[in-house]
Amino acid sequence: MKNFRLLFALVFISNVVFAQLDVPPVAGNPRATVTEEVGITSISIKYSRPDVNKREGKIWGDGNLVPNGFTTNSFITNKNTSPWRAGANEITAITFEHDVKVEGQPLKAGTYGLFIAMAPDNATLIFSTQAEAWGSFYYEEKFDVLRVNVKPVALDKSVEYLKYEFIDHKDKSCVIALQWEKLSIPFKVEVDTDNIVLARLREQLVSQKGFNSTNLIQAAQFCVTRGINLDEALVWSNRAITGNQGQRSYVSLRNLASVYEKMNRTAQADSVMNEALSLATAVQYTAYGRILISQKKADKAMEVFTASQKKFGDVFGVNSGLASGYSAKGDFANALKYAGKAVAQAPNENTRKQIEAQIAKLKEGKDIN
C-alpha cells in the first residue's frame, strides 16, 4: 500500500508539473511566427530560431551541424533516416490559407511540417502532414505530400539567428527564404490570386455587404483592373445603380462606363459617361479628363474640360483641368494661362505648390501630365 501511494503521488506530481509547464524555449532558441499575404492568401511559418553561436563555417555540410541528406536519428527506425527540421525544437510548420504552387508544384491549403534534406549544391524541401511532432525524430516518408529541389544562395553577411523572410513579393507570388549563417534557401510560392479574390467577392456580395453600392463598385473595378470576369462585373455595376441600395451618381455611372469600355462596347460606354458627366462636379470633370489624357485621348479630354468650363465657369477645378488639357496638346502658352489662374485659386498650400511646380515645367516647355 505504501508503494502504491508513492507511485500515485509521483504520477500526480508529474501530471501537475506538465499541466503547468511554461518555460522558455529549449537551448534558448527563440520561437517565432512570420506571416504575410499574397493577394488575400495568408502564409504563416511557425518555427524556432537557433543561433550560429561562434560556429561560423560549421553549420552546413557533412560533419557540421546540418549535414547533407537524411541524418537525424529516427525514434521509429533507430537509424539516421530523418531530414533536418528546418529550424530548432518543434517541427517548423508552414500554413497556407488557400491552395498554392510551390516551385511550380501544386499544394493544397493547410498546415504542413517543413523539412529539408541538404546536399552540396541543392536542398530538397519536404512538406509533410506531420505538423505537430517534436523535431524530425518521428519523421516518416509516407506523410510527405510534396518534395521540391531548390538551389541555396550564398549570403554576403552572416545571419546570426535562423530566420524566414518573404522576399521578391509580387501580386500573385512571393519567394520565402530560410536564412542562416551565410546561406539562404529560397523557394517560390504562387497563388491564384484572381480566382481566390473572385470567389471571396461572390461570397461577400450575396451577404449584407452586397447591398452596399460602394462594395459592388469596388468588386467591379477589381475585375476591370485585371481585365477578368467582365460579364459579372457588368451585373455588379448595374446593381450598384438600380439595386435595393443602388445610387445613380457620377461614381456609379462612371464605374459602369468603365466596364463597357473594357468590354469594347464603346457606344454604351459613351452614353453612360454622358449621363455621368451631367452629375459630375468640376473636380470630377477634371479627373475624368486626365484619365482620357493618360489614354492618349487629348482631343476628347479637351472636350470634357471645355464642357466643364461652360458649366462651372472660372473655378479651380476648371482651370487646373484646362492647364492639363492644353499641355497635353502642346499648347504651353494657354496651359500657362490657366495654370496661372489655378494657382491663385488653390484650395490649400500643398495644392498651390503643386501648381507652381507645374508652371515651372510649362515655362521649360515640358508637359505636366
C-alpha positions as a printed NumPy array, in Angstrom:
array([[  0.   ,   0.   ,   0.   ],
       [  2.884,   2.343,   0.865],
       [  4.484,   1.747,  -2.532],
       [  1.151,   2.295,  -4.263],
       [  0.703,   5.642,  -2.522],
       [  4.232,   6.681,  -3.504],
       [  3.594,   5.726,  -7.132],
       [  0.297,   7.627,  -7.124],
       [  1.982,  10.695,  -5.656],
       [  4.721,  10.632,  -8.293],
       [  2.187,  10.305, -11.104],
       [  0.087,  13.128,  -9.638],
       [  3.079,  15.43 ,  -9.235],
       [  4.231,  14.597, -12.756],
       [  0.814,  15.454, -14.193],
       [  0.66 ,  18.735, -12.293],
       [  4.133,  19.722, -13.473],
       [  3.337,  19.023, -17.121],
       [ -0.025,  20.744, -16.88 ],
       [  1.582,  23.921, -15.554],
       [  4.773,  23.856, -17.568],
       [  5.514,  27.202, -19.204],
       [  9.226,  27.78 , -19.654],
       [ 11.495,  29.486, -22.211],
       [ 12.316,  27.513, -25.37 ],
       [ 14.897,  24.749, -25.183],
       [ 18.528,  25.869, -25.612],
       [ 17.437,  29.496, -25.812],
       [ 16.179,  29.107, -29.387],
       [ 13.509,  31.839, -29.575],
       [ 10.14 ,  30.918, -31.012],
       [  8.95 ,  32.959, -33.982],
       [  5.993,  33.273, -36.3  ],
       [  6.117,  35.205, -39.556],
       [  3.002,  35.866, -41.637],
       [  2.365,  37.706, -44.887],
       [ -0.303,  37.755, -47.539],
       [ -0.069,  37.216, -51.279],
       [ -3.215,  38.805, -52.642],
       [ -5.611,  37.824, -49.851],
       [ -3.902,  34.496, -49.113],
       [ -2.214,  34.313, -45.728],
       [  1.033,  32.343, -45.468],
       [  2.397,  31.729, -41.98 ],
       [  5.548,  29.994, -40.726],
       [  5.969,  28.97 , -37.088],
       [  9.472,  27.931, -36.104],
       [ 12.287,  28.165, -33.568],
       [ 15.491,  30.122, -34.229],
       [ 18.865,  28.551, -33.441],
       [ 21.875,  30.881, -33.437],
       [ 25.293,  30.469, -35.012],
       [ 26.946,  30.995, -31.619],
       [ 30.55 ,  31.246, -32.852],
       [ 30.126,  28.256, -35.175],
       [ 30.831,  30.061, -38.433],
       [ 31.786,  27.553, -41.109],
       [ 30.41 ,  24.708, -39.012],
       [ 26.7  ,  24.984, -39.794],
       [ 26.275,  23.456, -43.267],
       [ 27.615,  20.239, -44.808],
       [ 28.825,  16.83 , -43.698],
       [ 30.499,  16.84 , -40.322],
       [ 28.7  ,  20.049, -39.35 ],
       [ 25.501,  20.968, -37.546],
       [ 23.257,  20.444, -40.601],
       [ 24.865,  17.596, -42.551],
       [ 23.778,  16.505, -46.003],
       [ 20.961,  14.055, -46.585],
       [ 18.729,  12.256, -44.11 ],
       [ 20.84 ,  12.178, -40.98 ],
       [ 18.672,  12.732, -37.911],
       [ 18.284,   9.704, -35.69 ],
       [ 14.749,   8.331, -36.063],
       [ 12.895,   7.179, -32.95 ],
       [ 10.983,   4.813, -35.247],
       [ 13.841,   3.104, -37.125],
       [ 16.708,   3.932, -34.721],
       [ 18.65 ,   4.895, -37.845],
       [ 19.681,   8.179, -39.445],
       [ 16.672,   8.316, -41.793],
       [ 15.157,  11.705, -40.992],
       [ 15.74 ,  15.131, -42.628],
       [ 16.553,  18.368, -40.832],
       [ 13.609,  20.079, -39.105],
       [ 14.39 ,  23.4  , -40.875],
       [ 14.744,  25.173, -37.56 ],
       [ 15.089,  24.088, -33.952],
       [ 12.98 ,  22.299, -31.317],
       [  9.427,  21.584, -32.585],
       [  8.67 ,  20.946, -36.24 ],
       [  8.786,  24.015, -38.44 ],
       [  5.142,  24.419, -39.506],
       [  4.001,  26.337, -42.585],
       [  0.356,  27.212, -43.2  ],
       [ -1.271,  28.192, -46.498],
       [ -4.757,  29.694, -46.305],
       [ -5.553,  28.708, -49.879],
       [ -4.191,  26.243, -52.448],
       [ -0.788,  27.309, -53.777],
       [  2.036,  26.182, -56.011],
       [  5.483,  25.692, -54.514],
       [  8.225,  25.808, -57.132],
       [  5.507,  25.174, -59.71 ],
       [  4.058,  22.129, -57.929],
       [  0.502,  22.193, -56.509],
       [ -0.027,  22.073, -52.749],
       [ -3.422,  22.12 , -51.048],
       [ -4.38 ,  24.646, -48.391],
       [ -3.427,  23.521, -44.898],
       [ -0.625,  23.282, -42.36 ],
       [  2.48 ,  21.226, -43.105],
       [  5.65 ,  20.263, -41.361],
       [  8.581,  21.689, -43.322],
       [ 11.742,  19.585, -43.511],
       [ 14.915,  19.997, -45.54 ],
       [ 17.407,  17.447, -46.806],
       [ 20.595,  19.28 , -47.733],
       [ 23.036,  18.358, -50.49 ],
       [ 26.267,  20.036, -51.613],
       [ 24.569,  22.002, -54.41 ],
       [ 20.837,  21.811, -53.702],
       [ 18.257,  21.39 , -50.989],
       [ 15.175,  19.169, -51.003],
       [ 12.215,  20.843, -49.313],
       [  9.74 ,  18.364, -47.868],
       [  6.153,  19.266, -46.974],
       [  4.612,  16.698, -44.643],
       [  1.249,  16.27 , -42.982],
       [  3.237,  15.709, -39.792],
       [  2.954,  19.234, -38.428],
       [  2.933,  18.894, -34.638],
       [  5.696,  16.466, -33.66 ],
       [  8.92 ,  17.383, -31.888],
       [ 11.728,  17.882, -34.388],
       [ 12.067,  15.243, -37.085],
       [ 12.627,  12.255, -34.802],
       [  9.255,  10.769, -35.78 ],
       [  9.506,  11.701, -39.455],
       [  8.062,   9.122, -41.88 ],
       [  8.182,   9.475, -45.648],
       [  4.623,   8.172, -46.006],
       [  3.333,  11.509, -44.699],
       [  5.107,  13.532, -47.418],
       [  2.768,  15.406, -49.772],
       [  5.374,  17.332, -51.755],
       [  9.111,  17.432, -52.338],
       [ 10.839,  20.131, -54.395],
       [ 14.504,  20.828, -55.092],
       [ 15.895,  24.349, -54.84 ],
       [ 19.293,  25.999, -55.113],
       [ 20.781,  27.519, -51.956],
       [ 22.266,  31.   , -52.36 ],
       [ 25.344,  32.36 , -50.594],
       [ 24.837,  35.456, -48.42 ],
       [ 27.287,  38.341, -48.136],
       [ 26.647,  38.838, -44.427],
       [ 26.166,  36.251, -41.74 ],
       [ 22.701,  35.86 , -40.197],
       [ 23.175,  35.023, -36.504],
       [ 19.695,  33.682, -35.735],
       [ 17.95 ,  31.495, -38.317],
       [ 15.018,  33.33 , -39.874],
       [ 12.401,  33.033, -42.593],
       [ 11.821,  36.076, -44.762],
       [  9.335,  36.924, -47.502],
       [ 11.308,  38.389, -50.394],
       [ 10.552,  39.277, -54.028],
       [  6.926,  39.919, -53.119],
       [  4.582,  40.213, -56.115],
       [  0.862,  40.343, -56.735],
       [  0.5  ,  36.608, -57.318],
       [  3.672,  35.175, -55.825],
       [  6.461,  35.584, -53.334],
       [  9.753,  33.975, -52.5  ],
       [ 10.235,  32.662, -48.977],
       [ 13.826,  32.259, -47.864],
       [ 15.293,  30.437, -44.904],
       [ 18.417,  32.405, -43.973],
       [ 21.063,  31.296, -41.518],
       [ 24.781,  31.95 , -41.222],
       [ 25.884,  32.693, -44.803],
       [ 23.306,  30.619, -46.663],
       [ 19.83 ,  31.337, -47.968],
       [ 17.406,  28.611, -49.09 ],
       [ 14.71 ,  30.316, -51.208],
       [ 11.543,  28.782, -52.597],
       [  8.821,  30.368, -54.712],
       [  5.154,  30.267, -53.755],
       [  2.494,  31.126, -56.335],
       [ -1.134,  31.956, -55.584],
       [ -4.125,  32.057, -57.951],
       [ -4.996,  35.497, -56.621],
       [ -7.614,  36.44 , -59.216],
       [ -9.816,  33.371, -58.746],
       [ -9.375,  33.363, -54.973],
       [-10.448,  37.008, -54.776],
       [-13.361,  36.417, -57.157],
       [-14.614,  33.511, -55.052],
       [-14.442,  35.676, -51.954],
       [-16.178,  38.606, -53.669],
       [-19.028,  36.34 , -54.76 ],
       [-19.468,  35.128, -51.193],
       [-19.481,  38.654, -49.814],
       [-21.796,  40.144, -52.432],
       [-24.61 ,  37.709, -51.62 ],
       [-24.313,  38.709, -47.948],
       [-25.319,  42.005, -46.37 ],
       [-22.232,  43.572, -47.958],
       [-23.833,  43.112, -51.36 ],
       [-26.47 ,  45.724, -50.525],
       [-23.796,  48.423, -50.402],
       [-23.259,  50.127, -53.766],
       [-19.674,  51.044, -52.861],
       [-18.818,  47.364, -52.372],
       [-20.39 ,  46.458, -55.714],
       [-18.36 ,  49.175, -57.442],
       [-15.162,  48.021, -55.74 ],
       [-15.766,  44.435, -56.902],
       [-16.443,  45.584, -60.462],
       [-13.323,  47.739, -60.511],
       [-11.2  ,  44.801, -59.359],
       [-12.378,  42.966, -62.482],
       [-11.835,  45.98 , -64.746],
       [ -8.307,  46.491, -63.457],
       [ -7.47 ,  42.816, -64.011],
       [ -9.401,  42.529, -67.274],
       [-11.282,  39.476, -65.976],
       [-14.861,  38.38 , -65.253],
       [-16.316,  41.369, -67.086],
       [-19.806,  39.925, -67.577],
       [-20.246,  39.556, -63.836],
       [-18.632,  42.96 , -63.26 ],
       [-21.342,  44.402, -65.502],
       [-24.044,  42.77 , -63.354],
       [-22.473,  44.183, -60.177],
       [-22.179,  47.642, -61.76 ],
       [-25.846,  47.694, -62.698],
       [-26.798,  46.541, -59.197],
       [-24.785,  49.456, -57.798],
       [-27.13 ,  51.781, -59.708],
       [-30.523,  50.063, -59.698],
       [-30.366,  47.606, -56.79 ],
       [-32.14 ,  47.965, -53.431],
       [-29.365,  50.237, -52.132],
       [-28.229,  51.433, -55.571],
       [-27.259,  55.031, -56.279],
       [-27.419,  56.819, -59.604],
       [-24.392,  59.04 , -59.139],
       [-21.351,  60.156, -61.072],
       [-19.279,  57.469, -59.306],
       [-21.647,  54.583, -60.027],
       [-22.225,  55.633, -63.633],
       [-18.52 ,  56.226, -64.254],
       [-17.886,  52.731, -62.954],
       [-20.479,  51.254, -65.322],
       [-18.971,  53.168, -68.234],
       [-15.507,  51.792, -67.388],
       [-16.847,  48.232, -67.594],
       [-18.361,  48.925, -71.013],
       [-15.044,  50.463, -72.106],
       [-13.161,  47.357, -71.022],
       [-15.654,  45.21 , -72.96 ],
       [-15.097,  47.399, -76.064],
       [-18.77 ,  48.411, -76.05 ],
       [-17.904,  51.991, -76.936],
       [-21.363,  53.335, -77.772],
       [-22.79 ,  52.195, -74.431],
       [-19.733,  53.492, -72.578],
       [-20.114,  56.949, -74.168],
       [-23.849,  57.074, -73.463],
       [-23.408,  56.183, -69.785],
       [-20.459,  58.569, -69.443],
       [-22.508,  61.448, -70.814],
       [-25.102,  60.831, -68.107],
       [-22.342,  60.562, -65.501],
       [-20.919,  63.955, -66.503],
       [-24.336,  65.538, -66.114],
       [-23.989,  64.695, -62.396],
       [-20.273,  65.477, -62.077],
       [-18.55 ,  68.214, -60.111],
       [-15.805,  70.339, -61.655],
       [-13.198,  68.205, -59.908],
       [-14.773,  65.028, -61.323],
       [-14.749,  66.516, -64.825],
       [-11.058,  67.224, -64.374],
       [-10.293,  63.761, -63.043],
       [-12.063,  62.138, -65.996],
       [-10.296,  64.407, -68.463],
       [ -6.944,  63.413, -67.032],
       [ -7.867,  59.744, -67.405],
       [ -8.519,  60.442, -71.081],
       [ -5.109,  62.112, -71.362],
       [ -3.481,  59.016, -69.862],
       [ -5.286,  57.018, -72.568],
       [ -3.777,  59.271, -75.252],
       [ -7.152,  60.894, -75.978],
       [ -6.146,  64.548, -75.681],
       [ -8.845,  65.846, -78.052],
       [-11.59 ,  64.058, -76.119],
       [-10.097,  65.373, -72.871],
       [-10.271,  68.952, -74.172],
       [-13.968,  68.444, -74.975],
       [-14.522,  67.413, -71.357],
       [-12.508,  70.329, -69.947],
       [-14.333,  72.822, -72.197],
       [-17.719,  71.422, -71.154],
       [-16.669,  71.817, -67.531],
       [-15.732,  75.454, -68.174],
       [-19.163,  76.179, -69.683],
       [-20.884,  74.55 , -66.721],
       [-18.81 ,  75.809, -63.794],
       [-17.009,  78.913, -65.056],
       [-13.804,  80.367, -63.628],
       [-13.051,  77.979, -60.71 ],
       [-10.025,  75.992, -59.63 ],
       [-11.222,  72.603, -60.888],
       [-11.914,  74.004, -64.349],
       [ -8.67 ,  75.936, -64.684],
       [ -6.404,  73.137, -63.449],
       [ -8.11 ,  70.804, -65.916],
       [ -7.65 ,  73.199, -68.828],
       [ -3.982,  73.566, -67.924],
       [ -3.593,  69.796, -68.222],
       [ -5.584,  69.666, -71.448],
       [ -3.651,  72.393, -73.266],
       [ -0.373,  70.932, -72.006],
       [ -1.306,  67.518, -73.445],
       [ -1.872,  69.164, -76.84 ],
       [  1.461,  71.   , -76.665],
       [ -0.132,  74.444, -76.304],
       [  2.044,  75.555, -73.382],
       [  1.052,  79.229, -73.676],
       [ -2.604,  78.505, -72.948],
       [ -1.604,  75.872, -70.384],
       [  0.386,  78.574, -68.542],
       [ -2.578,  80.942, -68.729],
       [ -4.917,  78.529, -66.963],
       [ -2.273,  77.248, -64.551],
       [ -1.771,  80.868, -63.501],
       [ -5.483,  81.156, -62.748],
       [ -5.465,  77.847, -60.891],
       [ -2.536,  78.755, -58.652],
       [ -4.395,  81.826, -57.409],
       [ -7.445,  79.677, -56.639],
       [ -5.581,  76.784, -54.98 ],
       [ -7.608,  75.473, -52.   ],
       [ -4.553,  74.795, -49.811],
       [ -0.803,  75.264, -49.587],
       [  0.145,  71.8  , -50.885],
       [ -2.026,  72.223, -53.971],
       [ -0.59 ,  75.682, -54.579],
       [  2.947,  74.242, -54.505],
       [  1.947,  71.512, -56.954],
       [  0.562,  74.061, -59.407],
       [  3.691,  76.216, -59.023],
       [  5.81 ,  73.179, -59.909],
       [  3.639,  72.635, -62.995],
       [  4.096,  76.266, -64.01 ],
       [  7.862,  75.85 , -63.768],
       [  7.712,  72.822, -66.076],
       [  5.464,  74.591, -68.561],
       [  7.886,  77.529, -68.75 ],
       [ 10.54 ,  74.962, -69.747],
       [  8.24 ,  73.64 , -72.48 ],
       [  7.545,  70.38 , -70.672],
       [  4.223,  68.548, -70.493],
       [  2.808,  68.498, -66.97 ],
       [  0.81 ,  65.291, -67.457]])
